PDB file of C-alpha atoms in Angstrom:
ATOM      1  CA  MET A  29      26.093-138.875-112.955  1.00 83.00           C
ATOM      2  CA  LYS A  30      28.137-136.117-111.068  1.00 84.00           C
ATOM      3  CA  ARG A  31      31.221-136.666-112.884  1.00 84.00           C
ATOM      4  CA  LEU A  32      29.144-136.402-116.128  1.00 84.00           C
ATOM      5  CA  PHE A  33      27.636-132.936-115.312  1.00 88.00           C
ATOM      6  CA  PHE A  34      30.697-131.567-113.519  1.00 88.00           C
ATOM      7  CA  PRO A  35      33.919-133.659-114.163  1.00 86.00           C
ATOM      8  CA  ALA A  36      36.361-131.132-113.114  1.00 82.00           C
ATOM      9  CA  CYS A  37      34.488-130.987-109.648  1.00 84.00           C
ATOM     10  CA  TRP A  38      34.552-134.840-109.005  1.00 81.00           C
ATOM     11  CA  ASN A  39      37.862-136.165-110.207  1.00 75.00           C
ATOM     12  CA  GLY A  40      36.602-136.943-113.661  1.00 75.00           C
ATOM     13  CA  MET A  41      39.187-134.844-115.755  1.00 77.00           C
ATOM     14  CA  SER A  42      39.536-137.714-118.048  1.00 77.00           C
ATOM     15  CA  LEU A  43      36.022-136.866-119.223  1.00 80.00           C
ATOM     16  CA  VAL A  44      36.724-133.247-120.015  1.00 80.00           C
ATOM     17  CA  TRP A  45      38.770-133.720-123.282  1.00 81.00           C
ATOM     18  CA  ASN A  46      38.225-137.586-124.004  1.00 83.00           C
ATOM     19  CA  GLU A  47      34.993-137.915-126.069  1.00 86.00           C
ATOM     20  CA  LEU A  48      35.261-141.791-126.265  1.00 91.00           C
ATOM     21  CA  ALA A  49      35.652-141.838-122.223  1.00 85.00           C
ATOM     22  CA  VAL A  50      32.148-139.980-122.093  1.00 87.00           C
ATOM     23  CA  LEU A  51      30.522-142.165-124.259  1.00 90.00           C
ATOM     24  CA  ASP A  52      32.108-145.153-122.499  1.00 91.00           C
ATOM     25  CA  ARG A  53      30.593-143.742-119.326  1.00 88.00           C
ATOM     26  CA  LEU A  54      27.107-143.080-120.854  1.00 91.00           C
ATOM     27  CA  ASP A  55      27.172-146.816-122.225  1.00 94.00           C
ATOM     28  CA  ASN A  56      27.796-147.945-118.747  1.00 93.00           C
ATOM     29  CA  LEU A  57      25.232-145.778-117.233  1.00 92.00           C
ATOM     30  CA  GLY A  58      22.734-146.810-120.000  1.00 94.00           C
ATOM     31  CA  GLU A  59      23.372-150.462-118.967  1.00 95.00           C
ATOM     32  CA  LEU A  60      22.977-149.773-115.293  1.00 94.00           C
ATOM     33  CA  PHE A  61      19.598-147.847-116.020  1.00 92.00           C
ATOM     34  CA  TYR A  62      18.586-150.777-118.212  1.00 95.00           C
ATOM     35  CA  ALA A  63      19.307-153.416-115.437  1.00 94.00           C
ATOM     36  CA  GLY A  64      17.433-151.258-112.998  1.00 93.00           C
ATOM     37  CA  ILE A  65      14.373-150.727-114.836  1.00 93.00           C
ATOM     38  CA  GLN A  66      13.691-153.831-116.750  1.00 93.00           C
ATOM     39  CA  PRO A  67      12.663-156.010-113.829  1.00 93.00           C
ATOM     40  CA  TYR A  68       9.889-153.247-113.299  1.00 92.00           C
ATOM     41  CA  SER A  69       9.005-152.587-116.719  1.00 88.00           C
ATOM     42  CA  GLY A  70       7.206-155.687-117.922  1.00 86.00           C
ATOM     43  CA  GLY A  71       9.292-155.370-121.001  1.00 90.00           C
ATOM     44  CA  ASP A  72      12.085-153.940-123.130  1.00 94.00           C
ATOM     45  CA  PRO A  73      13.012-150.491-121.289  1.00 94.00           C
ATOM     46  CA  SER A  74      15.288-149.333-124.120  1.00 94.00           C
ATOM     47  CA  GLU A  75      13.151-146.402-124.839  1.00 94.00           C
ATOM     48  CA  THR A  76      13.066-145.048-121.478  1.00 92.00           C
ATOM     49  CA  VAL A  77      16.839-145.413-120.915  1.00 93.00           C
ATOM     50  CA  THR A  78      17.354-143.565-124.299  1.00 94.00           C
ATOM     51  CA  ARG A  79      15.033-140.728-123.198  1.00 92.00           C
ATOM     52  CA  ILE A  80      16.825-140.345-119.816  1.00 89.00           C
ATOM     53  CA  LEU A  81      20.193-140.301-121.584  1.00 91.00           C
ATOM     54  CA  ASP A  82      19.066-137.927-124.102  1.00 93.00           C
ATOM     55  CA  ARG A  83      18.030-135.569-121.174  1.00 91.00           C
ATOM     56  CA  ILE A  84      21.565-135.140-119.769  1.00 90.00           C
ATOM     57  CA  PRO A  85      22.583-132.124-121.583  1.00 90.00           C
ATOM     58  CA  GLU A  86      19.210-130.508-120.635  1.00 92.00           C
ATOM     59  CA  ILE A  87      19.700-131.316-117.076  1.00 90.00           C
ATOM     60  CA  ARG A  88      23.345-130.056-117.103  1.00 90.00           C
ATOM     61  CA  THR A  89      22.336-126.746-118.100  1.00 93.00           C
ATOM     62  CA  THR A  90      19.533-126.401-115.700  1.00 92.00           C
ATOM     63  CA  LEU A  91      22.105-127.696-112.936  1.00 93.00           C
ATOM     64  CA  LYS A  92      24.667-125.121-114.062  1.00 94.00           C
ATOM     65  CA  LYS A  93      21.864-122.425-113.664  1.00 95.00           C
ATOM     66  CA  ASP A  94      21.270-123.883-110.076  1.00 93.00           C
ATOM     67  CA  VAL A  95      24.780-123.477-109.331  1.00 95.00           C
ATOM     68  CA  GLU A  96      25.004-119.851-110.322  1.00 96.00           C
ATOM     69  CA  ALA A  97      21.947-119.093-108.328  1.00 95.00           C
ATOM     70  CA  ALA A  98      23.512-120.666-105.260  1.00 94.00           C
ATOM     71  CA  TYR A  99      26.384-118.769-105.825  1.00 96.00           C
ATOM     72  CA  LYS A 100      25.038-115.408-106.497  1.00 96.00           C
ATOM     73  CA  GLY A 101      22.641-115.745-103.473  1.00 95.00           C
ATOM     74  CA  ASP A 102      25.134-116.253-100.889  1.00 95.00           C
ATOM     75  CA  PRO A 103      27.453-113.642-100.343  1.00 95.00           C
ATOM     76  CA  ALA A 104      29.723-115.889 -98.303  1.00 95.00           C
ATOM     77  CA  ALA A 105      30.097-118.696-101.379  1.00 94.00           C
ATOM     78  CA  LYS A 106      33.607-118.450-102.576  1.00 95.00           C
ATOM     79  CA  SER A 107      33.532-120.282-106.011  1.00 95.00           C
ATOM     80  CA  TYR A 108      31.022-122.430-107.943  1.00 95.00           C
ATOM     81  CA  MET A 109      33.257-125.537-107.088  1.00 92.00           C
ATOM     82  CA  GLU A 110      32.396-124.778-103.319  1.00 95.00           C
ATOM     83  CA  VAL A 111      28.635-124.699-104.252  1.00 95.00           C
ATOM     84  CA  ILE A 112      28.981-127.890-106.327  1.00 94.00           C
ATOM     85  CA  ARG A 113      30.960-129.918-103.691  1.00 92.00           C
ATOM     86  CA  SER A 114      29.573-128.908-100.488  1.00 92.00           C
ATOM     87  CA  TYR A 115      26.265-127.268-100.565  1.00 93.00           C
ATOM     88  CA  PRO A 116      23.593-129.691 -99.405  1.00 91.00           C
ATOM     89  CA  GLY A 117      20.800-127.903-101.201  1.00 89.00           C
ATOM     90  CA  PHE A 118      22.586-128.145-104.549  1.00 90.00           C
ATOM     91  CA  LEU A 119      23.509-131.777-103.847  1.00 88.00           C
ATOM     92  CA  ALA A 120      19.823-132.464-103.355  1.00 89.00           C
ATOM     93  CA  ARG A 121      18.828-130.566-106.583  1.00 88.00           C
ATOM     94  CA  LEU A 122      21.337-132.774-108.358  1.00 85.00           C
ATOM     95  CA  VAL A 123      19.564-135.917-107.232  1.00 83.00           C
ATOM     96  CA  GLN A 124      16.165-134.412-107.937  1.00 83.00           C
ATOM     97  CA  ARG A 125      17.189-133.325-111.319  1.00 78.00           C
ATOM     98  CA  ASN A 126      17.869-136.690-112.215  1.00 70.00           C
ATOM     99  CA  SER A 127      14.507-138.182-111.101  1.00 66.00           C
ATOM    100  CA  PRO A 128      12.229-139.299-113.483  1.00 59.00           C
ATOM    101  CA  ASN A 129       9.607-136.995-112.306  1.00 58.00           C
ATOM    102  CA  GLU A 130      11.442-133.666-112.754  1.00 51.00           C
ATOM    103  CA  ARG A 131      10.679-132.401-116.295  1.00 47.00           C
TER     104      ARG A 131
END
């Protein structure tokens, strides 16, 4: 997920200019979600997985705002990269923004 949201920060440069690599990553992610949700869904979780994957652009936009807020709010911050890679509060938000309860 981190590579999809911020590929340049997490050694995912192959995703920056390669749409097929992104689509492949999303397919793999969808399969993982499906396999993880299916035992607990009592049915076919395809619709749920699709809704989650459809939210990725919205989540990324929100995360970018979180990075900007952390950067602007901390005079010691040197770069957005620093916030993304090393701020525990941002990493917690990254996980929380990906939770199904975050809307």
